[in-house]
Coordinates of C-alpha atoms in Angstrom, one line a residue:
M10 CA 83.7 101.6 101.4
I11 CA 86.2 101.3 104.2
K12 CA 89.6 101.7 102.6
R13 CA 92.3 99.3 103.7
M14 CA 94.8 100.4 106.2
M15 CA 97.3 103.1 105.3
L16 CA 100.7 103.4 107.0
P17 CA 101.0 106.7 108.9
S18 CA 103.3 109.1 107.1
L19 CA 103.3 107.1 103.9
S20 CA 102.2 108.6 100.7
A21 CA 99.8 106.0 99.4
V22 CA 97.9 102.8 100.3
L23 CA 100.5 100.0 100.5
I24 CA 99.8 97.4 97.9
A25 CA 101.1 93.9 97.1
A26 CA 101.9 92.5 93.6
A27 CA 102.4 88.8 94.2
V28 CA 100.6 85.8 95.6
L29 CA 101.0 84.5 99.1
S30 CA 104.4 82.8 99.6
G31 CA 105.7 80.8 102.5
C32 CA 102.9 81.2 104.9
G33 CA 100.4 78.6 103.9
S34 CA 99.3 77.8 107.4
D35 CA 97.6 80.3 109.7
K36 CA 97.7 78.1 112.7
E37 CA 98.5 80.0 115.9
T38 CA 99.9 78.2 119.0
S39 CA 101.6 79.3 122.2
T40 CA 103.4 76.6 124.1
G41 CA 104.4 78.7 127.1
E42 CA 107.9 77.3 126.9
Q43 CA 111.0 79.4 127.4
P44 CA 113.4 78.1 124.7
E45 CA 117.1 78.5 125.3
R46 CA 119.6 80.2 122.9
V47 CA 121.2 77.5 120.8
S48 CA 124.4 77.2 118.8
D49 CA 124.5 77.0 115.1
T50 CA 125.5 73.3 115.3
T51 CA 122.1 72.4 116.7
V52 CA 120.1 74.0 113.8
K53 CA 119.1 71.9 110.9
K54 CA 119.8 73.9 107.8
D55 CA 117.6 74.0 104.7
P56 CA 120.1 73.2 101.9
A57 CA 118.1 75.2 99.4
T58 CA 118.4 78.5 101.2
G59 CA 120.9 78.0 104.0
L60 CA 118.2 78.8 106.5
P61 CA 116.5 76.3 108.7
S62 CA 112.9 75.6 107.8
K63 CA 112.2 76.1 111.5
Y64 CA 114.6 76.6 114.4
D65 CA 114.3 73.5 116.6
P66 CA 114.7 74.0 119.5
A67 CA 113.4 77.5 119.2
I68 CA 115.7 80.5 119.5
V69 CA 115.1 83.8 121.3
M70 CA 115.6 87.1 119.5
E71 CA 115.3 90.2 121.7
T72 CA 114.3 93.6 120.3
V73 CA 112.5 96.9 121.1
M74 CA 109.3 98.2 119.6
A75 CA 107.6 101.5 118.6
N76 CA 104.0 102.1 118.0
Y77 CA 101.5 104.6 116.6
S78 CA 98.6 106.0 118.6
Y79 CA 96.0 103.5 117.6
S80 CA 95.1 100.0 118.6
K81 CA 97.2 97.1 117.5
F82 CA 96.3 94.4 120.1
G83 CA 93.4 92.0 120.0
P84 CA 91.7 90.9 123.3
G85 CA 94.2 89.7 125.8
D86 CA 97.2 90.3 123.5
T87 CA 100.4 92.0 124.6
T88 CA 103.7 93.2 123.0
N89 CA 105.2 89.7 123.6
N90 CA 102.1 87.6 123.0
N91 CA 100.1 88.6 120.0
V92 CA 99.1 87.2 116.6
W93 CA 102.5 88.0 115.1
T94 CA 104.7 86.6 117.9
R95 CA 102.6 83.4 118.1
Y96 CA 102.7 83.0 114.3
I97 CA 106.5 83.6 114.2
K98 CA 107.2 81.1 117.0
D99 CA 104.9 78.4 115.6
K100 CA 106.1 78.9 112.0
L101 CA 109.8 79.8 112.4
G102 CA 110.8 78.6 115.8
I103 CA 111.8 82.2 116.8
E104 CA 110.5 83.7 120.0
V105 CA 110.6 87.4 119.7
R106 CA 110.8 89.3 123.0
S107 CA 110.6 93.0 123.1
Q108 CA 112.3 94.8 126.1
W109 CA 109.9 97.7 125.7
D110 CA 107.2 99.2 123.3
V111 CA 106.9 103.0 123.2
P112 CA 105.3 105.6 120.9
F113 CA 107.5 106.6 118.0
A114 CA 107.9 110.1 119.5
E115 CA 109.8 108.5 122.4
Y116 CA 111.6 105.8 120.5
E117 CA 114.8 107.7 119.4
Q118 CA 115.5 108.9 122.9
K119 CA 115.0 105.5 124.4
V120 CA 117.4 104.0 122.0
N121 CA 119.9 106.7 122.7
L122 CA 119.8 105.7 126.4
M123 CA 120.5 102.1 125.4
I124 CA 123.5 103.1 123.3
V125 CA 124.9 105.1 126.2
S126 CA 124.5 102.1 128.5
G127 CA 126.4 100.0 126.1
K128 CA 123.6 97.4 126.0
I129 CA 121.3 96.9 123.0
P130 CA 119.0 94.0 122.1
D131 CA 119.7 91.3 119.5
F132 CA 118.2 93.5 116.7
L133 CA 116.5 96.9 116.5
G134 CA 115.8 99.9 114.3
V135 CA 118.1 102.9 114.6
T136 CA 118.4 106.3 113.0
P137 CA 121.3 107.1 110.7
T138 CA 123.1 108.9 113.5
Q139 CA 122.6 106.0 115.9
F140 CA 123.7 103.6 113.2
K141 CA 127.0 105.5 112.9
Q142 CA 127.4 105.6 116.7
L143 CA 126.9 101.9 117.0
H144 CA 129.3 101.1 114.2
D145 CA 132.0 103.4 115.6
A146 CA 131.6 101.8 119.0
G147 CA 132.0 98.3 117.5
M148 CA 128.5 97.2 118.8
I149 CA 126.9 95.8 115.6
E150 CA 127.4 92.8 113.4
D151 CA 128.9 92.8 109.9
L152 CA 126.0 91.6 107.7
T153 CA 127.8 91.5 104.4
D154 CA 127.9 87.7 104.1
V155 CA 124.7 87.2 106.1
Y156 CA 122.7 89.3 103.6
A157 CA 124.4 87.7 100.6
N158 CA 123.7 84.2 101.9
Y159 CA 120.4 84.4 103.7
A160 CA 118.2 87.2 102.4
S161 CA 115.6 86.0 100.0
A162 CA 115.3 87.1 96.4
S163 CA 112.1 89.1 97.3
I164 CA 113.9 90.9 100.1
K165 CA 116.8 91.8 97.9
Q166 CA 114.5 92.9 95.1
I167 CA 112.6 95.3 97.3
I168 CA 115.8 96.8 98.7
D169 CA 117.3 97.1 95.1
E170 CA 114.1 98.8 93.9
A171 CA 114.4 101.4 96.7
G172 CA 117.5 102.7 94.9
A173 CA 121.2 101.6 94.7
E174 CA 122.0 104.4 97.1
V175 CA 119.8 103.0 99.8
L176 CA 121.8 99.8 100.3
N177 CA 125.1 101.7 99.8
S178 CA 124.0 104.0 102.7
A179 CA 124.0 101.0 105.0
K180 CA 127.7 100.3 104.4
M181 CA 130.6 101.4 106.5
G182 CA 134.1 100.9 105.2
G183 CA 132.8 98.8 102.4
K184 CA 131.0 96.4 104.7
L185 CA 127.2 96.1 105.0
M186 CA 126.6 96.9 108.6
A187 CA 122.8 97.3 108.5
I188 CA 119.7 96.5 106.5
P189 CA 117.8 99.7 105.4
W190 CA 114.2 100.0 106.5
T191 CA 113.2 100.9 103.0
G192 CA 110.6 103.6 102.5
V193 CA 108.2 104.9 99.9
A194 CA 109.8 108.1 98.7
K195 CA 109.2 107.2 95.1
E196 CA 105.5 107.3 95.8
G197 CA 105.7 110.7 97.3
V198 CA 107.0 112.5 94.3
P199 CA 105.0 115.4 92.8
I200 CA 101.9 115.2 90.7
L201 CA 100.3 118.2 89.1
W202 CA 96.6 118.4 90.0
I203 CA 94.2 120.6 88.0
R204 CA 90.4 121.2 88.6
K205 CA 88.6 119.3 85.9
D206 CA 85.7 121.8 85.5
W207 CA 88.1 124.7 85.0
Y208 CA 90.3 122.7 82.7
V209 CA 87.2 121.8 80.5
K210 CA 85.8 125.4 80.6
F211 CA 88.9 126.8 79.0
G212 CA 89.3 123.9 76.5
L213 CA 92.8 123.0 77.9
T214 CA 94.9 120.0 76.9
A215 CA 97.5 118.2 79.0
P216 CA 100.3 120.5 80.0
Q217 CA 103.4 119.8 77.9
S218 CA 105.7 122.3 79.5
M219 CA 106.1 124.6 82.4
A220 CA 105.1 127.4 80.1
D221 CA 101.7 125.7 80.0
V222 CA 101.6 125.7 83.8
L223 CA 102.1 129.4 83.9
R224 CA 99.5 129.9 81.1
F225 CA 96.9 127.8 83.1
A226 CA 97.7 129.7 86.3
E227 CA 97.0 133.0 84.4
L228 CA 93.6 131.7 83.1
F229 CA 92.5 130.4 86.5
A230 CA 93.5 133.6 88.3
T231 CA 92.2 136.2 85.8
K232 CA 89.4 134.7 83.7
D233 CA 86.7 134.1 86.4
P234 CA 86.7 130.3 86.2
D235 CA 84.0 130.0 88.9
G236 CA 81.8 132.4 87.0
N237 CA 80.9 134.7 90.0
H238 CA 82.2 137.8 88.3
K239 CA 84.7 138.5 91.1
N240 CA 88.5 138.5 91.0
D241 CA 88.8 136.0 93.8
T242 CA 90.4 132.8 92.4
I243 CA 94.0 131.5 92.7
G244 CA 95.9 130.2 89.8
M245 CA 98.4 128.0 91.6
G246 CA 98.8 127.1 95.3
L247 CA 101.9 127.5 97.3
N248 CA 102.7 127.6 101.1
K249 CA 105.3 129.2 103.3
T250 CA 107.3 126.1 104.0
L251 CA 108.8 126.2 100.4
G252 CA 109.9 122.6 101.0
D253 CA 106.9 120.3 100.2
N254 CA 105.6 119.1 96.9
M255 CA 103.8 122.4 96.2
M256 CA 107.2 124.1 95.8
V257 CA 109.4 121.1 94.9
G258 CA 107.1 120.0 92.0
F259 CA 107.4 123.4 90.4
L260 CA 111.2 123.5 91.0
N261 CA 111.7 120.0 89.5
G262 CA 110.0 121.2 86.3
Y263 CA 112.8 123.6 85.9
H264 CA 115.5 120.9 86.8
A265 CA 116.0 122.7 90.1
Y266 CA 116.4 120.6 93.3
R267 CA 115.9 121.9 96.8
D268 CA 118.0 120.7 99.7
I269 CA 119.6 117.7 98.0
W270 CA 123.1 116.9 96.7
I271 CA 123.4 116.2 93.0
K272 CA 126.3 115.6 90.6
D273 CA 127.7 118.3 88.3
A274 CA 129.4 117.9 84.9
S275 CA 132.8 117.1 86.6
G276 CA 131.3 114.3 88.7
S277 CA 131.5 116.2 92.0
L278 CA 128.6 116.7 94.3
V279 CA 127.0 120.1 94.4
F280 CA 124.1 121.5 96.5
G281 CA 120.9 121.9 94.5
D282 CA 119.8 125.1 96.1
I283 CA 122.7 127.2 94.6
Q284 CA 122.6 126.0 91.0
P285 CA 121.6 128.2 88.1
D286 CA 118.4 126.2 87.4
M287 CA 117.1 127.3 90.8
K288 CA 117.5 131.0 89.8
N289 CA 115.4 130.3 86.7
A290 CA 112.6 128.7 88.7
L291 CA 112.6 131.5 91.2
K292 CA 112.4 134.0 88.4
A293 CA 109.3 132.2 87.0
L294 CA 107.7 132.2 90.5
Q295 CA 108.5 135.9 90.8
T296 CA 106.6 136.6 87.5
M297 CA 103.6 134.6 88.7
Y298 CA 103.5 136.4 92.0
A299 CA 103.8 139.8 90.4
S300 CA 101.1 139.0 87.9
G301 CA 98.7 137.7 90.6
W302 CA 98.6 134.2 89.3
L303 CA 100.2 132.8 92.5
D304 CA 98.5 132.8 95.8
Q305 CA 99.3 136.3 97.1
E306 CA 99.2 135.1 100.7
F307 CA 101.4 132.1 100.3
G308 CA 104.1 133.6 102.6
V309 CA 101.9 133.3 105.7
K310 CA 100.0 130.1 104.7
V311 CA 100.6 126.6 106.0
T312 CA 99.3 123.6 104.1
N313 CA 96.0 123.6 105.9
K314 CA 95.3 127.1 104.8
V315 CA 96.0 126.2 101.2
N316 CA 93.6 123.3 101.7
E317 CA 91.0 125.8 102.8
S318 CA 91.3 127.5 99.4
I319 CA 90.8 124.2 97.8
G320 CA 87.7 123.5 99.9
Q321 CA 86.3 126.9 99.1
G322 CA 86.6 126.3 95.4
K323 CA 89.1 129.1 94.9
L324 CA 92.2 127.2 93.8
G325 CA 92.7 125.8 90.3
M326 CA 96.0 124.0 90.4
F327 CA 98.7 122.8 92.8
F328 CA 101.5 120.3 92.9
G329 CA 100.6 117.4 95.3
N330 CA 101.3 113.7 95.2
M331 CA 99.8 110.4 94.3
G332 CA 97.6 110.3 97.4
S333 CA 96.2 113.8 97.0
A334 CA 93.1 112.4 95.3
S335 CA 91.9 111.1 98.6
S336 CA 93.2 113.9 100.8
P337 CA 92.7 116.8 100.5
L338 CA 90.7 116.6 97.2
Q339 CA 87.8 114.2 97.7
Q340 CA 87.8 115.0 101.4
L341 CA 87.3 118.7 100.8
T342 CA 85.7 118.9 97.3
P343 CA 83.5 115.8 97.1
N344 CA 81.5 117.2 94.2
V345 CA 84.5 118.4 92.2
E346 CA 86.8 116.2 90.2
W347 CA 90.5 116.9 89.5
L348 CA 92.9 115.7 86.9
P349 CA 96.4 114.4 87.7
F350 CA 99.4 115.1 85.3
P351 CA 103.1 114.3 85.4
V352 CA 105.3 117.2 86.2
P353 CA 106.1 118.9 82.8
S354 CA 109.5 120.1 81.8
V355 CA 110.6 123.7 81.1
D356 CA 112.5 122.4 78.0
N357 CA 113.1 119.2 76.0
Q358 CA 115.1 117.6 78.9
A359 CA 113.1 115.0 80.8
V360 CA 112.0 115.9 84.3
Q361 CA 113.7 114.1 87.2
L362 CA 111.8 114.2 90.5
Q363 CA 113.8 114.6 93.6
I364 CA 113.7 112.1 96.4
P365 CA 115.4 112.0 99.8
L366 CA 117.3 108.9 100.8
N367 CA 114.6 106.2 100.4
I368 CA 114.5 104.9 104.0
Y369 CA 111.7 105.0 106.5
N370 CA 114.0 106.9 109.0
Y371 CA 115.7 103.8 110.3
Y372 CA 118.2 101.0 109.6
W373 CA 117.9 97.5 111.1
V374 CA 121.1 96.5 112.9
V375 CA 122.1 93.3 114.7
R376 CA 124.1 93.3 118.0
K377 CA 127.6 92.1 117.6
G378 CA 128.0 88.5 118.7
V379 CA 124.4 87.4 118.2
Q380 CA 124.4 83.7 117.5
H381 CA 121.9 83.9 114.7
P382 CA 122.1 87.2 112.8
E383 CA 120.5 85.4 109.9
A384 CA 117.3 85.1 111.8
I385 CA 116.3 88.6 110.9
F386 CA 115.6 87.5 107.4
P387 CA 112.9 84.9 108.0
L388 CA 111.3 87.6 110.2
M389 CA 111.5 90.1 107.3
Q390 CA 110.2 87.5 104.8
T391 CA 107.2 86.8 107.1
W392 CA 106.4 90.5 107.1
L393 CA 106.4 90.5 103.3
D394 CA 104.4 87.3 103.0
L395 CA 101.7 88.4 105.4
F396 CA 101.6 92.1 104.6
Y397 CA 102.4 92.4 100.9
F398 CA 102.1 89.0 99.2
N399 CA 99.0 87.7 101.0
T400 CA 95.8 87.1 98.9
S401 CA 93.6 85.9 101.8
D402 CA 91.0 88.2 103.2
D403 CA 91.0 86.2 106.4
L404 CA 94.8 86.5 106.9
Y405 CA 94.6 90.2 106.0
K406 CA 92.0 90.8 108.7
R407 CA 94.0 88.7 111.3
Y408 CA 97.5 89.9 110.7
N409 CA 97.2 93.4 109.1
F410 CA 94.0 95.3 109.7
D411 CA 90.5 94.5 110.9
A412 CA 88.2 97.2 109.6
Q413 CA 85.4 96.2 112.0
S414 CA 87.4 96.4 115.2
G415 CA 89.9 99.0 114.0
I416 CA 92.8 96.8 115.2
A417 CA 96.0 97.4 113.1
S418 CA 97.8 94.1 113.9
W419 CA 100.5 94.8 111.3
M420 CA 102.2 97.1 113.8
N421 CA 103.2 94.0 115.8
A422 CA 105.5 92.7 113.1
P423 CA 109.0 92.9 114.7
I424 CA 110.7 93.9 111.4
K425 CA 109.3 95.8 108.5
I426 CA 110.5 97.1 105.1
Y427 CA 108.3 99.0 102.7
K428 CA 108.1 98.6 99.0
N429 CA 107.4 101.1 96.2
K430 CA 104.7 99.4 94.2
R431 CA 102.0 101.8 93.0
A432 CA 103.2 101.2 89.4
V433 CA 103.1 97.5 89.8
N434 CA 99.7 97.7 91.5
H435 CA 98.3 99.7 88.5
L436 CA 99.6 97.2 86.0
V437 CA 98.2 94.2 87.9
E438 CA 94.8 95.8 88.5
M439 CA 94.5 97.0 84.9
K440 CA 95.2 93.5 83.7
V441 CA 92.3 92.2 85.8
L442 CA 90.0 95.0 84.7
N443 CA 90.8 94.4 81.1
S444 CA 90.6 90.6 81.1
T445 CA 87.5 88.8 80.0
D446 CA 87.1 86.6 83.0
K447 CA 87.8 89.4 85.6
D448 CA 89.6 86.9 87.8
A449 CA 90.7 88.7 90.9
S450 CA 91.5 85.7 93.0
K451 CA 95.2 86.3 92.8
L452 CA 95.0 89.9 93.8
T453 CA 95.8 91.0 97.4
P454 CA 92.8 92.1 99.5
E455 CA 93.7 95.7 99.0
Q456 CA 94.0 95.3 95.2
R457 CA 90.6 93.7 95.2
D458 CA 89.2 96.7 97.1
N459 CA 90.8 99.0 94.5
V460 CA 89.3 97.0 91.5
N461 CA 85.9 97.0 93.2
G462 CA 86.2 100.8 93.8
I463 CA 87.2 101.5 90.2
Q464 CA 84.2 99.4 88.9
K465 CA 81.8 101.2 91.2
Y466 CA 83.0 104.6 90.0
V467 CA 82.6 103.6 86.4
Q468 CA 79.1 102.4 87.3
G469 CA 78.2 105.9 88.6
D470 CA 79.1 106.0 92.3
K471 CA 81.1 109.2 92.5
S472 CA 82.1 108.5 96.1
F473 CA 84.8 106.2 94.6
W474 CA 86.3 109.0 92.6
S475 CA 89.5 109.1 94.6
V476 CA 90.0 105.3 94.2
Y477 CA 89.5 105.6 90.5
M478 CA 91.8 108.6 90.2
Q479 CA 94.6 106.9 92.2
D480 CA 94.3 103.4 90.7
G481 CA 92.2 103.7 87.6
P482 CA 93.3 103.6 83.9
S483 CA 94.1 107.3 83.8
G484 CA 94.9 107.9 87.4
T485 CA 98.1 108.5 89.3
G486 CA 99.0 104.8 89.0
K487 CA 99.5 105.3 85.3
I488 CA 101.8 108.2 86.0
A489 CA 103.7 106.1 88.5
V490 CA 104.3 103.5 85.8
D491 CA 105.9 106.1 83.7
Y492 CA 108.0 107.5 86.5
L493 CA 109.2 104.0 87.5
Q494 CA 109.8 102.6 84.0
N495 CA 111.7 105.7 82.9
D496 CA 113.5 106.1 86.2
R497 CA 112.3 109.7 86.6
Y498 CA 114.0 110.1 90.0
M499 CA 116.7 112.4 91.3
P500 CA 117.9 110.9 94.6
T501 CA 120.2 112.8 96.9
L502 CA 123.7 111.5 96.4
F503 CA 124.8 112.4 99.9
T504 CA 123.6 109.6 102.2
G505 CA 126.0 109.9 105.1
T506 CA 125.4 111.2 108.5
P507 CA 125.6 115.0 109.0
T508 CA 129.1 116.4 108.5
P509 CA 130.7 118.6 111.2
G510 CA 130.0 121.7 109.0
M511 CA 126.3 120.7 108.6
V512 CA 125.9 120.3 112.4
Q513 CA 127.4 123.7 113.0
K514 CA 126.1 125.8 110.1
K515 CA 123.3 124.1 108.1
A516 CA 120.5 125.6 110.2
N517 CA 121.7 129.2 109.5
L518 CA 122.3 128.4 105.9
E519 CA 118.7 127.2 105.5
K520 CA 117.4 130.3 107.2
W521 CA 119.3 132.6 104.9
R522 CA 118.2 130.6 101.9
D523 CA 114.5 130.8 102.8
Q524 CA 114.8 134.5 103.4
A525 CA 116.4 135.0 100.0
F526 CA 113.9 132.9 98.2
F527 CA 110.9 134.7 99.8
K528 CA 112.4 138.0 98.9
I529 CA 113.0 137.1 95.3
I530 CA 109.5 135.6 94.8
M531 CA 107.8 138.5 96.3
G532 CA 109.4 141.1 94.1
G533 CA 113.1 141.5 95.1
S534 CA 115.8 141.7 92.5
I535 CA 116.6 138.3 90.9
E536 CA 120.2 139.3 91.6
E537 CA 119.5 138.5 95.2
F538 CA 120.0 134.9 94.2
D539 CA 123.7 135.5 93.3
K540 CA 124.2 137.3 96.6
F541 CA 122.6 134.4 98.4
V542 CA 124.9 131.9 96.6
D543 CA 128.0 134.0 97.5
Q544 CA 126.9 134.3 101.1
W545 CA 126.1 130.5 101.3
K546 CA 129.6 129.6 100.1
K547 CA 131.4 132.0 102.5
L548 CA 129.4 131.2 105.6
G549 CA 129.9 127.4 105.5
G550 CA 128.7 126.1 102.2
D551 CA 132.1 125.6 100.7
E552 CA 133.2 123.9 103.9
I553 CA 130.2 121.5 103.8
T554 CA 130.7 120.9 100.0
K555 CA 134.3 119.8 100.7
E556 CA 133.2 117.5 103.5
V557 CA 130.4 116.0 101.3
N558 CA 132.8 115.4 98.4
D559 CA 135.4 113.9 100.7
W560 CA 132.7 111.5 101.9
Y561 CA 131.6 110.8 98.4
K562 CA 135.2 109.9 97.2
A563 CA 135.6 107.6 100.2
N564 CA 132.3 105.8 99.7
K565 CA 131.9 105.5 95.9

């Protein structure tokens, strides 16, 4: 099976949960006309939404584009003449013109040059720092009323579901000055993966606490789970970055949070790295390392090296994410099945899984003085209709991804926001799988792929194991439902741009932190943590904490 397209850097296949809305025609035309900008008085408004059903005459909206390193154009298509631009002009009466289209690696620098020049297009995606620069320079439009009056219910729902802090982060002085390019951080939260054959061999049951995680690690490291009569297996994987899910999943089980700002009992913001729960988690890792249950070479291993241990059949357990079933697991161990579990807690307090600010690196801003700032919302709605809400295979192939040609047309959409929906996907697919008529006509093309893959796995085709384990009845989708319905997330509560103290001192503070954590895990005194906290505060941490709380009080 050829899996549907995945967005680069996103944690899971992006899935829709509703039927096609607002894009009933797939007619594509290009008149070749160069429509003039028009005033609001010439636009016929749709009284139901305040938006015109179509701008007539057409309006022009200028932007800039970024791309990934794979094909997005069909034969003869260009940045300003492709299936998306033609559809948008024909359907909405909006001619989107891009001043340039560069790889994402070059995008930020190109936008910086535009900001310095004082000239930006009608709308564009900008980083948080660029967002603040444009606001402070008075170059972008206040979107408070525009969002309230013109954004559809589905747009507002997706932004709300990203987290209240996400929309708040787009406000300056109480005014909404941007629309967040929402991300999928809630789908990247940790999942505990355990080798099924080792799990069965020792008669284990689902881990109920972090004590079980340590017990499993001991069994996998010391009881010869692969049966080769050698002491060559690893209980739990970890790598030297100390910042990805392998580490964060373990920390969160101890209510410890790395590199995010959380609220203390007094209501002030404090840095997760220096809290007492972090000391408890490091003590547990120290015990695992000293006992030989933790990878003894983690201090020099990058993720790929940990994956080598997985592929060699030497690793029994690690904290990954919802997409780990596909990569690295099925990719590296096609004949071995793994079991996913939610992160267990060290005590009776529910686990909260840390997430960064849930944006995809950017905010959508509109140039101050643009005649039709509301036009970004029909563009955004078209993205949702074609990418997420579409149930037509033909439209999916035309506007999103053509598996045969490898053309990822979705990248031509001028505005995108992403939705967290694996939990919704799981519920929808399970409803179809459990129904008597098995009607999949209202599913999206990608959901139909998942249902078909689940059914093929159940029928004995083990090559669909990763599909089943991500979207099946006992897979990560089920865990995602629990995470979402019980709001098992701990978002960072500082969503501003870097403070002056952060700019000057954060890099050194992070260096000292990592050195202290490595030293503790590998056998140094646990009291090194208290020394680290004291040093962190004296060498800039207290200054940064004050700046963060000043920001928090001003932006509550």
